[in-house]
mmCIF file of C-alpha atoms in Angstrom:
data_model
loop_
_atom_site.group_PDB
_atom_site.id
_atom_site.type_symbol
_atom_site.label_atom_id
_atom_site.label_comp_id
_atom_site.label_asym_id
_atom_site.label_seq_id
_atom_site.Cartn_x
_atom_site.Cartn_y
_atom_site.Cartn_z
ATOM 1 C CA UNK A 1 100.866 50.051 46.323
ATOM 2 C CA UNK A 2 98.381 52.302 48.668
ATOM 3 C CA UNK A 3 96.752 53.311 44.963
ATOM 4 C CA UNK A 4 95.982 50.441 43.249
ATOM 5 C CA UNK A 5 94.548 49.749 46.856
ATOM 6 C CA UNK A 6 92.214 52.961 46.606
ATOM 7 C CA UNK A 7 90.993 51.984 43.020
ATOM 8 C CA UNK A 8 89.603 48.296 44.747
ATOM 9 C CA UNK A 9 86.457 49.890 45.842
ATOM 10 C CA UNK A 10 85.658 51.775 42.308
ATOM 11 C CA UNK A 11 84.610 48.067 40.003
ATOM 12 C CA UNK A 12 82.639 46.939 43.822
ATOM 13 C CA UNK A 13 79.919 50.505 43.348
ATOM 14 C CA UNK A 14 79.939 50.023 39.864
ATOM 15 C CA UNK A 15 78.482 46.178 40.593
ATOM 16 C CA UNK A 16 76.274 47.379 43.080
ATOM 17 C CA UNK A 17 74.497 49.399 40.619
ATOM 18 C CA UNK A 18 74.652 46.610 37.870
ATOM 19 C CA UNK A 19 73.125 44.455 41.356
ATOM 20 C CA UNK A 20 70.752 47.402 41.727
ATOM 21 C CA UNK A 21 69.943 47.052 38.081
ATOM 22 C CA UNK A 22 68.822 43.689 37.623
ATOM 23 C CA UNK A 23 66.698 42.899 40.282
ATOM 24 C CA UNK A 24 64.314 44.939 38.723
ATOM 25 C CA UNK A 25 64.575 42.414 35.749
ATOM 26 C CA UNK A 26 64.363 39.519 38.169
ATOM 27 C CA UNK A 27 61.266 40.841 38.952
ATOM 28 C CA UNK A 28 60.513 41.300 35.263
ATOM 29 C CA UNK A 29 61.406 38.388 34.812
ATOM 30 C CA UNK A 30 59.002 36.968 37.682
ATOM 31 C CA UNK A 31 56.209 38.980 36.366
ATOM 32 C CA UNK A 32 56.135 37.323 33.608
ATOM 33 C CA UNK A 33 56.237 34.152 35.085
ATOM 34 C CA UNK A 34 53.469 34.572 36.890
ATOM 35 C CA UNK A 35 51.606 35.885 33.470
ATOM 36 C CA UNK A 36 52.487 32.786 32.047
ATOM 37 C CA UNK A 37 51.235 30.789 34.816
ATOM 38 C CA UNK A 38 48.262 32.643 34.462
ATOM 39 C CA UNK A 39 48.036 32.323 30.570
ATOM 40 C CA UNK A 40 48.243 29.143 31.146
ATOM 41 C CA UNK A 41 45.502 28.683 33.554
ATOM 42 C CA UNK A 42 43.678 30.407 31.291
ATOM 43 C CA UNK A 43 44.513 28.549 28.119
ATOM 44 C CA UNK A 44 43.136 25.590 29.219
ATOM 45 C CA UNK A 45 39.356 27.279 29.804
ATOM 46 C CA UNK A 46 39.078 28.299 25.846
ATOM 47 C CA UNK A 47 40.376 24.578 24.897
ATOM 48 C CA UNK A 48 37.081 22.755 27.090
ATOM 49 C CA UNK A 49 34.726 25.675 25.818
ATOM 50 C CA UNK A 50 34.557 24.204 22.100
ATOM 51 C CA UNK A 51 34.490 20.770 23.778
ATOM 52 C CA UNK A 52 31.472 21.469 25.805
ATOM 53 C CA UNK A 53 30.047 23.545 22.942
ATOM 54 C CA UNK A 54 30.667 20.284 20.063
ATOM 55 C CA UNK A 55 27.957 18.283 22.144
ATOM 56 C CA UNK A 56 25.183 21.407 22.852
ATOM 57 C CA UNK A 57 25.551 21.689 18.634
ATOM 58 C CA UNK A 58 24.877 17.669 18.305
ATOM 59 C CA UNK A 59 21.868 17.865 20.234
ATOM 60 C CA UNK A 60 19.446 19.666 18.008
ATOM 61 C CA UNK A 61 20.531 17.215 15.008
ATOM 62 C CA UNK A 62 19.593 14.368 17.790
ATOM 63 C CA UNK A 63 15.982 16.000 18.611
ATOM 64 C CA UNK A 64 15.165 16.009 14.622
ATOM 65 C CA UNK A 65 15.886 12.691 13.857
ATOM 66 C CA UNK A 66 14.724 11.160 16.951
ATOM 67 C CA UNK A 67 11.108 10.338 16.324
ATOM 68 C CA UNK A 68 8.827 12.728 18.017
ATOM 69 C CA UNK A 69 6.263 11.503 17.455
ATOM 70 C CA UNK A 70 4.317 8.227 18.541
ATOM 71 C CA UNK A 71 2.564 5.868 15.215
ATOM 72 C CA UNK A 72 -1.063 5.921 15.028
ATOM 73 C CA UNK A 73 -3.260 3.908 16.979
ATOM 74 C CA UNK A 74 -6.391 2.798 15.602
ATOM 75 C CA UNK A 75 -9.779 3.776 17.764
ATOM 76 C CA UNK A 76 -10.158 0.919 20.233
ATOM 77 C CA UNK A 77 -13.965 1.426 18.634
ATOM 78 C CA UNK A 78 -13.902 0.522 14.768
ATOM 79 C CA UNK A 79 -16.227 3.689 13.821
ATOM 80 C CA UNK A 80 -17.732 2.449 10.197
ATOM 81 C CA UNK A 81 -18.010 6.090 8.292
ATOM 82 C CA UNK A 82 -19.267 4.467 5.581
ATOM 83 C CA UNK A 83 -23.559 4.551 4.546
ATOM 84 C CA UNK A 84 -25.596 1.902 5.292
ATOM 85 C CA UNK A 85 -23.330 0.573 7.515
ATOM 86 C CA UNK A 86 -23.596 -0.327 11.664
ATOM 87 C CA UNK A 87 -20.168 0.313 13.213
ATOM 88 C CA UNK A 88 -17.960 -2.595 13.530
ATOM 89 C CA UNK A 89 -18.100 -4.459 17.056
ATOM 90 C CA UNK A 90 -15.486 -3.058 19.310
ATOM 91 C CA UNK A 91 -11.882 -4.003 18.543
ATOM 92 C CA UNK A 92 -8.789 -3.455 21.193
ATOM 93 C CA UNK A 93 -6.191 -2.112 19.028
ATOM 94 C CA UNK A 94 -2.417 -3.851 19.217
ATOM 95 C CA UNK A 95 0.284 -3.629 17.505
ATOM 96 C CA UNK A 96 0.980 -7.147 15.544
ATOM 97 C CA UNK A 97 4.456 -7.936 16.015
ATOM 98 C CA UNK A 98 5.807 -11.645 15.523
ATOM 99 C CA UNK A 99 2.369 -12.686 15.380
ATOM 100 C CA UNK A 100 1.712 -16.488 16.170
ATOM 101 C CA UNK A 101 0.675 -18.367 12.932
ATOM 102 C CA UNK A 102 -2.473 -18.845 15.135
ATOM 103 C CA UNK A 103 -2.888 -15.864 16.344
ATOM 104 C CA UNK A 104 -3.075 -14.419 11.903
ATOM 105 C CA UNK A 105 -5.336 -17.113 11.037
ATOM 106 C CA UNK A 106 -7.513 -15.520 13.743
ATOM 107 C CA UNK A 107 -7.090 -11.771 12.568
ATOM 108 C CA UNK A 108 -7.827 -12.498 8.974
ATOM 109 C CA UNK A 109 -10.876 -14.515 9.476
ATOM 110 C CA UNK A 110 -12.079 -11.753 11.901
ATOM 111 C CA UNK A 111 -11.037 -9.331 9.081
ATOM 112 C CA UNK A 112 -12.628 -10.789 6.794
ATOM 113 C CA UNK A 113 -16.360 -11.600 8.694
ATOM 114 C CA UNK A 114 -15.789 -8.063 9.296
ATOM 115 C CA UNK A 115 -15.812 -7.321 5.498
ATOM 116 C CA UNK A 116 -18.176 -9.304 5.283
ATOM 117 C CA UNK A 117 -20.756 -6.928 7.072
ATOM 118 C CA UNK A 118 -20.343 -3.818 5.417
ATOM 119 C CA UNK A 119 -20.630 -5.889 1.814
ATOM 120 C CA UNK A 120 -22.659 -8.100 2.159
ATOM 121 C CA UNK A 121 -24.039 -7.661 -1.607
ATOM 122 C CA UNK A 122 -20.331 -7.616 -3.033
ATOM 123 C CA UNK A 123 -20.603 -9.785 -6.410
ATOM 124 C CA UNK A 124 -18.327 -9.670 -9.295
ATOM 125 C CA UNK A 125 -18.327 -6.003 -10.931
ATOM 126 C CA UNK A 126 -18.232 -7.382 -14.621
ATOM 127 C CA UNK A 127 -21.429 -7.729 -16.373
ATOM 128 C CA UNK A 128 -23.000 -11.221 -17.824
ATOM 129 C CA UNK A 129 -25.088 -13.040 -17.822
ATOM 130 C CA UNK A 130 -22.902 -16.631 -19.242
ATOM 131 C CA UNK A 131 -20.162 -18.078 -18.654
ATOM 132 C CA UNK A 132 -19.177 -17.238 -22.141
ATOM 133 C CA UNK A 133 -19.164 -13.081 -21.257
ATOM 134 C CA UNK A 134 -17.623 -13.656 -18.284
ATOM 135 C CA UNK A 135 -14.253 -15.400 -19.386
ATOM 136 C CA UNK A 136 -14.148 -12.285 -22.437
ATOM 137 C CA UNK A 137 -15.208 -9.832 -20.235
ATOM 138 C CA UNK A 138 -12.169 -11.048 -17.779
ATOM 139 C CA UNK A 139 -10.186 -10.979 -20.295
ATOM 140 C CA UNK A 140 -11.243 -7.130 -21.392
ATOM 141 C CA UNK A 141 -10.804 -5.935 -18.070
ATOM 142 C CA UNK A 142 -7.321 -5.738 -17.555
ATOM 143 C CA UNK A 143 -4.821 -2.503 -17.517
ATOM 144 C CA UNK A 144 -8.446 -0.820 -17.483
ATOM 145 C CA UNK A 145 -11.706 -0.270 -15.086
ATOM 146 C CA UNK A 146 -14.183 -3.308 -14.752
ATOM 147 C CA UNK A 147 -16.731 0.213 -15.622
ATOM 148 C CA UNK A 148 -15.194 0.547 -18.706
ATOM 149 C CA UNK A 149 -15.287 -2.993 -20.059
ATOM 150 C CA UNK A 150 -19.370 -3.036 -18.504
ATOM 151 C CA UNK A 151 -19.299 -0.231 -20.970
ATOM 152 C CA UNK A 152 -17.598 -1.958 -23.862
ATOM 153 C CA UNK A 153 -19.200 -5.336 -23.436
ATOM 154 C CA UNK A 154 -22.990 -4.290 -24.815
ATOM 155 C CA UNK A 155 -21.601 -3.926 -28.398
ATOM 156 C CA UNK A 156 -19.206 -6.649 -28.533
ATOM 157 C CA UNK A 157 -21.559 -9.030 -27.167
ATOM 158 C CA UNK A 158 -24.470 -7.842 -29.322
ATOM 159 C CA UNK A 159 -22.195 -8.248 -32.811
ATOM 160 C CA UNK A 160 -21.032 -11.687 -31.810
ATOM 161 C CA UNK A 161 -23.225 -13.561 -29.029
ATOM 162 C CA UNK A 162 -21.842 -16.546 -29.527
ATOM 163 C CA UNK A 163 -18.127 -17.978 -29.574
ATOM 164 C CA UNK A 164 -18.371 -19.337 -33.134
ATOM 165 C CA UNK A 165 -19.558 -16.073 -33.741
ATOM 166 C CA UNK A 166 -16.374 -14.508 -32.326
ATOM 167 C CA UNK A 167 -14.407 -16.916 -33.998
ATOM 168 C CA UNK A 168 -15.402 -16.070 -37.267
ATOM 169 C CA UNK A 169 -14.742 -11.696 -36.866
ATOM 170 C CA UNK A 170 -12.939 -9.223 -38.409
ATOM 171 C CA UNK A 171 -10.093 -8.330 -36.296
ATOM 172 C CA UNK A 172 -10.377 -4.899 -37.201
ATOM 173 C CA UNK A 173 -14.020 -4.306 -36.531
ATOM 174 C CA UNK A 174 -13.849 -6.057 -32.821
ATOM 175 C CA UNK A 175 -10.353 -3.539 -32.443
ATOM 176 C CA UNK A 176 -12.847 -0.565 -33.448
ATOM 177 C CA UNK A 177 -15.525 -2.158 -30.927
ATOM 178 C CA UNK A 178 -12.965 -2.672 -28.053
ATOM 179 C CA UNK A 179 -10.952 0.227 -28.576
ATOM 180 C CA UNK A 180 -11.809 2.250 -25.032
ATOM 181 C CA UNK A 181 -10.391 -0.536 -23.320
ATOM 182 C CA UNK A 182 -6.385 0.060 -24.369
ATOM 183 C CA UNK A 183 -4.152 -2.950 -25.632
ATOM 184 C CA UNK A 184 -7.185 -2.527 -28.011
ATOM 185 C CA UNK A 185 -5.348 -4.920 -30.522
ATOM 186 C CA UNK A 186 -3.991 -7.577 -28.049
ATOM 187 C CA UNK A 187 -7.203 -7.934 -26.779
ATOM 188 C CA UNK A 188 -8.473 -8.252 -29.859
ATOM 189 C CA UNK A 189 -6.250 -11.568 -30.464
ATOM 190 C CA UNK A 190 -6.709 -12.835 -26.981
ATOM 191 C CA UNK A 191 -11.033 -12.995 -27.434
ATOM 192 C CA UNK A 192 -10.259 -13.781 -30.874
ATOM 193 C CA UNK A 193 -8.327 -16.845 -30.033
ATOM 194 C CA UNK A 194 -10.023 -17.842 -26.974
ATOM 195 C CA UNK A 195 -13.188 -18.252 -28.772
ATOM 196 C CA UNK A 196 -11.832 -20.141 -31.680
ATOM 197 C CA UNK A 197 -10.322 -22.680 -29.084
ATOM 198 C CA UNK A 198 -13.915 -22.717 -26.896
ATOM 199 C CA UNK A 199 -14.786 -23.962 -30.489
ATOM 200 C CA UNK A 200 -12.708 -26.234 -32.218
ATOM 201 C CA UNK A 201 -11.537 -28.069 -28.654
ATOM 202 C CA UNK A 202 -14.823 -27.597 -25.888
ATOM 203 C CA UNK A 203 -17.571 -27.588 -28.736
ATOM 204 C CA UNK A 204 -18.341 -24.263 -27.961
ATOM 205 C CA UNK A 205 -18.311 -24.221 -23.940
ATOM 206 C CA UNK A 206 -16.374 -22.691 -21.544
ATOM 207 C CA UNK A 207 -14.362 -25.238 -19.265
ATOM 208 C CA UNK A 208 -15.409 -25.930 -15.607
ATOM 209 C CA UNK A 209 -11.780 -27.105 -14.894
ATOM 210 C CA UNK A 210 -8.669 -25.039 -14.159
ATOM 211 C CA UNK A 211 -6.285 -27.209 -15.897
ATOM 212 C CA UNK A 212 -8.402 -26.299 -19.268
ATOM 213 C CA UNK A 213 -9.068 -23.010 -18.915
ATOM 214 C CA UNK A 214 -5.627 -21.722 -18.466
ATOM 215 C CA UNK A 215 -4.964 -23.576 -22.492
ATOM 216 C CA UNK A 216 -7.023 -20.647 -23.599
ATOM 217 C CA UNK A 217 -5.234 -17.676 -24.864
ATOM 218 C CA UNK A 218 -5.114 -14.690 -22.721
ATOM 219 C CA UNK A 219 -6.612 -16.205 -19.546
ATOM 220 C CA UNK A 220 -4.254 -16.826 -15.966
ATOM 221 C CA UNK A 221 -5.246 -17.942 -12.991
ATOM 222 C CA UNK A 222 -6.264 -15.043 -12.164
ATOM 223 C CA UNK A 223 -9.058 -15.222 -15.056
ATOM 224 C CA UNK A 224 -9.783 -19.097 -14.919
ATOM 225 C CA UNK A 225 -10.666 -18.080 -10.900
ATOM 226 C CA UNK A 226 -13.156 -15.119 -11.722
ATOM 227 C CA UNK A 227 -14.530 -17.421 -14.015
ATOM 228 C CA UNK A 228 -14.374 -21.044 -11.638
ATOM 229 C CA UNK A 229 -15.997 -19.001 -8.422
ATOM 230 C CA UNK A 230 -18.893 -17.199 -10.353
ATOM 231 C CA UNK A 231 -19.780 -19.025 -13.243
ATOM 232 C CA UNK A 232 -19.485 -22.065 -12.146
ATOM 233 C CA UNK A 233 -19.564 -22.176 -8.337
ATOM 234 C CA UNK A 234 -16.173 -23.387 -7.349
ATOM 235 C CA UNK A 235 -13.980 -22.070 -4.944
ATOM 236 C CA UNK A 236 -10.684 -20.245 -6.037
ATOM 237 C CA UNK A 237 -8.972 -16.941 -4.471
ATOM 238 C CA UNK A 238 -8.826 -14.080 -7.437
ATOM 239 C CA UNK A 239 -5.232 -11.990 -6.660
ATOM 240 C CA UNK A 240 -5.781 -9.257 -8.464
ATOM 241 C CA UNK A 241 -4.023 -5.437 -7.820
ATOM 242 C CA UNK A 242 -6.384 -4.647 -4.585
ATOM 243 C CA UNK A 243 -5.801 -8.175 -3.559
ATOM 244 C CA UNK A 244 -2.920 -8.053 -3.422
ATOM 245 C CA UNK A 245 -2.265 -4.434 -2.234
ATOM 246 C CA UNK A 246 -4.341 -5.347 0.963
ATOM 247 C CA UNK A 247 -3.151 -8.958 2.131
ATOM 248 C CA UNK A 248 0.014 -7.548 2.258
ATOM 249 C CA UNK A 249 -1.121 -4.579 4.663
ATOM 250 C CA UNK A 250 -2.608 -6.223 6.621
ATOM 251 C CA UNK A 251 0.358 -8.449 6.833
ATOM 252 C CA UNK A 252 -1.753 -12.143 6.261
ATOM 253 C CA UNK A 253 1.645 -12.921 3.939
ATOM 254 C CA UNK A 254 4.737 -11.154 2.545
ATOM 255 C CA UNK A 255 5.104 -12.486 -0.535
ATOM 256 C CA UNK A 256 4.810 -10.963 -4.149
ATOM 257 C CA UNK A 257 4.356 -13.629 -6.480
ATOM 258 C CA UNK A 258 0.342 -13.925 -7.141
ATOM 259 C CA UNK A 259 0.607 -17.671 -7.417
ATOM 260 C CA UNK A 260 2.437 -17.575 -3.888
ATOM 261 C CA UNK A 261 0.035 -15.370 -2.836
ATOM 262 C CA UNK A 262 -2.860 -17.389 -3.047
ATOM 263 C CA UNK A 263 -1.179 -20.200 -1.404
ATOM 264 C CA UNK A 264 -0.354 -18.309 1.637
ATOM 265 C CA UNK A 265 -3.782 -16.406 1.521
ATOM 266 C CA UNK A 266 -5.505 -19.837 0.959
ATOM 267 C CA UNK A 267 -4.250 -21.685 3.731
ATOM 268 C CA UNK A 268 -5.889 -18.956 6.295
ATOM 269 C CA UNK A 269 -9.349 -19.974 4.983
ATOM 270 C CA UNK A 270 -11.352 -22.990 4.890
ATOM 271 C CA UNK A 271 -12.054 -23.601 0.820
ATOM 272 C CA UNK A 272 -15.435 -22.614 0.742
ATOM 273 C CA UNK A 273 -14.473 -19.105 1.830
ATOM 274 C CA UNK A 274 -12.737 -18.236 -0.900
ATOM 275 C CA UNK A 275 -14.122 -17.040 -3.736
ATOM 276 C CA UNK A 276 -16.049 -14.574 -1.093
ATOM 277 C CA UNK A 277 -13.489 -13.716 0.540
ATOM 278 C CA UNK A 278 -11.749 -12.317 -3.124
ATOM 279 C CA UNK A 279 -14.493 -10.319 -3.331
ATOM 280 C CA UNK A 280 -14.531 -8.654 0.107
ATOM 281 C CA UNK A 281 -10.887 -7.587 -0.071
ATOM 282 C CA UNK A 282 -11.109 -6.483 -3.798
ATOM 283 C CA UNK A 283 -14.318 -4.597 -3.137
ATOM 284 C CA UNK A 284 -12.650 -3.086 0.159
ATOM 285 C CA UNK A 285 -9.571 -2.204 -1.795
ATOM 286 C CA UNK A 286 -11.771 -0.579 -4.463
ATOM 287 C CA UNK A 287 -13.545 1.711 -2.384
ATOM 288 C CA UNK A 288 -11.674 2.493 1.387
ATOM 289 C CA UNK A 289 -8.238 0.500 1.750
ATOM 290 C CA UNK A 290 -7.039 2.517 -1.703
ATOM 291 C CA UNK A 291 -2.999 2.564 -3.132
ATOM 292 C CA UNK A 292 -2.563 6.291 -2.790
ATOM 293 C CA UNK A 293 -4.570 7.222 -0.072
ATOM 294 C CA UNK A 294 -6.659 4.739 1.768
ATOM 295 C CA UNK A 295 -9.061 6.857 4.069
ATOM 296 C CA UNK A 296 -7.756 5.328 7.876
ATOM 297 C CA UNK A 297 -10.651 7.230 9.719
ATOM 298 C CA UNK A 298 -13.833 5.839 7.344
ATOM 299 C CA UNK A 299 -12.187 2.133 7.836
ATOM 300 C CA UNK A 300 -14.284 -0.383 9.846
ATOM 301 C CA UNK A 301 -11.669 -2.901 10.198
ATOM 302 C CA UNK A 302 -8.915 -0.286 11.277
ATOM 303 C CA UNK A 303 -8.274 -1.941 14.938
ATOM 304 C CA UNK A 304 -7.339 -4.767 12.867
ATOM 305 C CA UNK A 305 -5.017 -3.197 10.694
ATOM 306 C CA UNK A 306 -1.285 -3.416 11.501
ATOM 307 C CA UNK A 307 -0.802 -0.203 8.765
ATOM 308 C CA UNK A 308 -3.251 2.002 10.566
ATOM 309 C CA UNK A 309 -1.968 5.721 9.759
ATOM 310 C CA UNK A 310 -0.995 4.739 6.028
ATOM 311 C CA UNK A 311 -3.245 6.821 4.831
ATOM 312 C CA UNK A 312 -6.021 9.931 6.677
ATOM 313 C CA UNK A 313 -7.160 9.258 9.790
ATOM 314 C CA UNK A 314 -9.164 11.641 10.305
ATOM 315 C CA UNK A 315 -13.409 10.880 10.051
ATOM 316 C CA UNK A 316 -13.876 13.788 7.945
ATOM 317 C CA UNK A 317 -11.037 14.465 5.069
ATOM 318 C CA UNK A 318 -11.671 10.270 5.500
ATOM 319 C CA UNK A 319 -15.272 10.234 4.097
ATOM 320 C CA UNK A 320 -14.601 12.378 1.357
ATOM 321 C CA UNK A 321 -12.299 9.423 -0.139
ATOM 322 C CA UNK A 322 -15.048 6.730 -0.014
ATOM 323 C CA UNK A 323 -15.763 6.117 -4.035
ATOM 324 C CA UNK A 324 -18.745 4.100 -5.480
ATOM 325 C CA UNK A 325 -21.459 3.367 -3.115
ATOM 326 C CA UNK A 326 -19.794 3.918 -0.034
ATOM 327 C CA UNK A 327 -19.048 7.913 -1.703
ATOM 328 C CA UNK A 328 -22.901 8.215 -3.145
ATOM 329 C CA UNK A 329 -21.260 7.518 -6.640
ATOM 330 C CA UNK A 330 -22.463 4.925 -9.438
ATOM 331 C CA UNK A 331 -20.962 1.493 -9.143
ATOM 332 C CA UNK A 332 -18.863 -0.301 -11.611
ATOM 333 C CA UNK A 333 -21.760 -2.293 -13.335
ATOM 334 C CA UNK A 334 -24.338 -1.337 -15.568
ATOM 335 C CA UNK A 335 -26.712 -4.149 -14.343
ATOM 336 C CA UNK A 336 -25.659 -4.549 -10.726
ATOM 337 C CA UNK A 337 -27.453 -7.229 -8.876
ATOM 338 C CA UNK A 338 -30.694 -6.204 -6.911
ATOM 339 C CA UNK A 339 -29.089 -6.487 -3.796
ATOM 340 C CA UNK A 340 -26.726 -3.378 -4.617
ATOM 341 C CA UNK A 341 -29.318 -1.652 -5.575
ATOM 342 C CA UNK A 342 -31.046 -2.350 -2.253
ATOM 343 C CA UNK A 343 -28.344 -1.697 -0.363
ATOM 344 C CA UNK A 344 -28.117 2.368 -1.680
ATOM 345 C CA UNK A 345 -26.068 1.463 -4.494
ATOM 346 C CA UNK A 346 -26.406 3.247 -7.844
ATOM 347 C CA UNK A 347 -25.729 1.808 -11.309
ATOM 348 C CA UNK A 348 -22.811 3.084 -13.876
ATOM 349 C CA UNK A 349 -23.756 4.832 -17.107
ATOM 350 C CA UNK A 350 -23.626 3.529 -20.381
ATOM 351 C CA UNK A 351 -20.685 4.252 -22.398
ATOM 352 C CA UNK A 352 -21.008 8.044 -23.796
ATOM 353 C CA UNK A 353 -23.295 9.224 -21.099
ATOM 354 C CA UNK A 354 -22.784 12.419 -19.519
#
């Protein structure tokens, strides 16, 4: 009984030693928990770092897409950098947005008045002496320049001075003369056809009515209005490529069909202004407001133009883009009117001249 009683303390020592050994284990577990909790505390910091960095990465992209510069504004004064022309009157440059009908009419007519001061000698740039020569020259001007037509028609009219003469011409001989104008076969067919129609249906005379002119081979509304306005003094709007381009740049109309452009622009002006208006717009398109590189910095109507800034705005660089008499170069006509020569214009050289 005593022996068994003495053996009982032994397991107690072992239990004590086991308790001692488990104590560090508890401390280690506690330390591990602290480490884990510390890790958990630091983990969110790592997760939030890329979240904060994401906007920082997008910021440069936002800067790239956002417009850094304001659109160019036309000068308050229209400094006409064209030779021999006084600067235009002071005009406040205002962007045109949702323009009222009344404001559009006023601005359009203001532009025409300004252009009339810049081009007081504006005229048709095809050489002609009578309505027959004008209608033939206008038909030949398709897909080429008026200059090339003017260089070609002297030989044509010298050999075929009347509709009857051209109607009886040998097509191959006419083609050889018209070759420099391009599309010479189709043009030969048109001028011989319209000459036959004039000789057979109108007694060899060019009719002075729109409905009669458009019946002639190769004659459309544009050609008809050129003839009516410049040979008969009857108002008409000539909607060529220059006219179409400029009236859309000026926001006179958004139409693209020539007939609809004619109607829309005609409604903005008195009928008596139509012919001269056509000359002013076409001349400006050929000399200053070009298709690819408009000379905005030398444009006398810049303050009135919603498209200011599409071309070169530096005045000195813009001057180098000017064509014909504005740039000191020969014009389109071999025999221009006296007013054009008095204004400093130069006649074009004949075909083959250096």
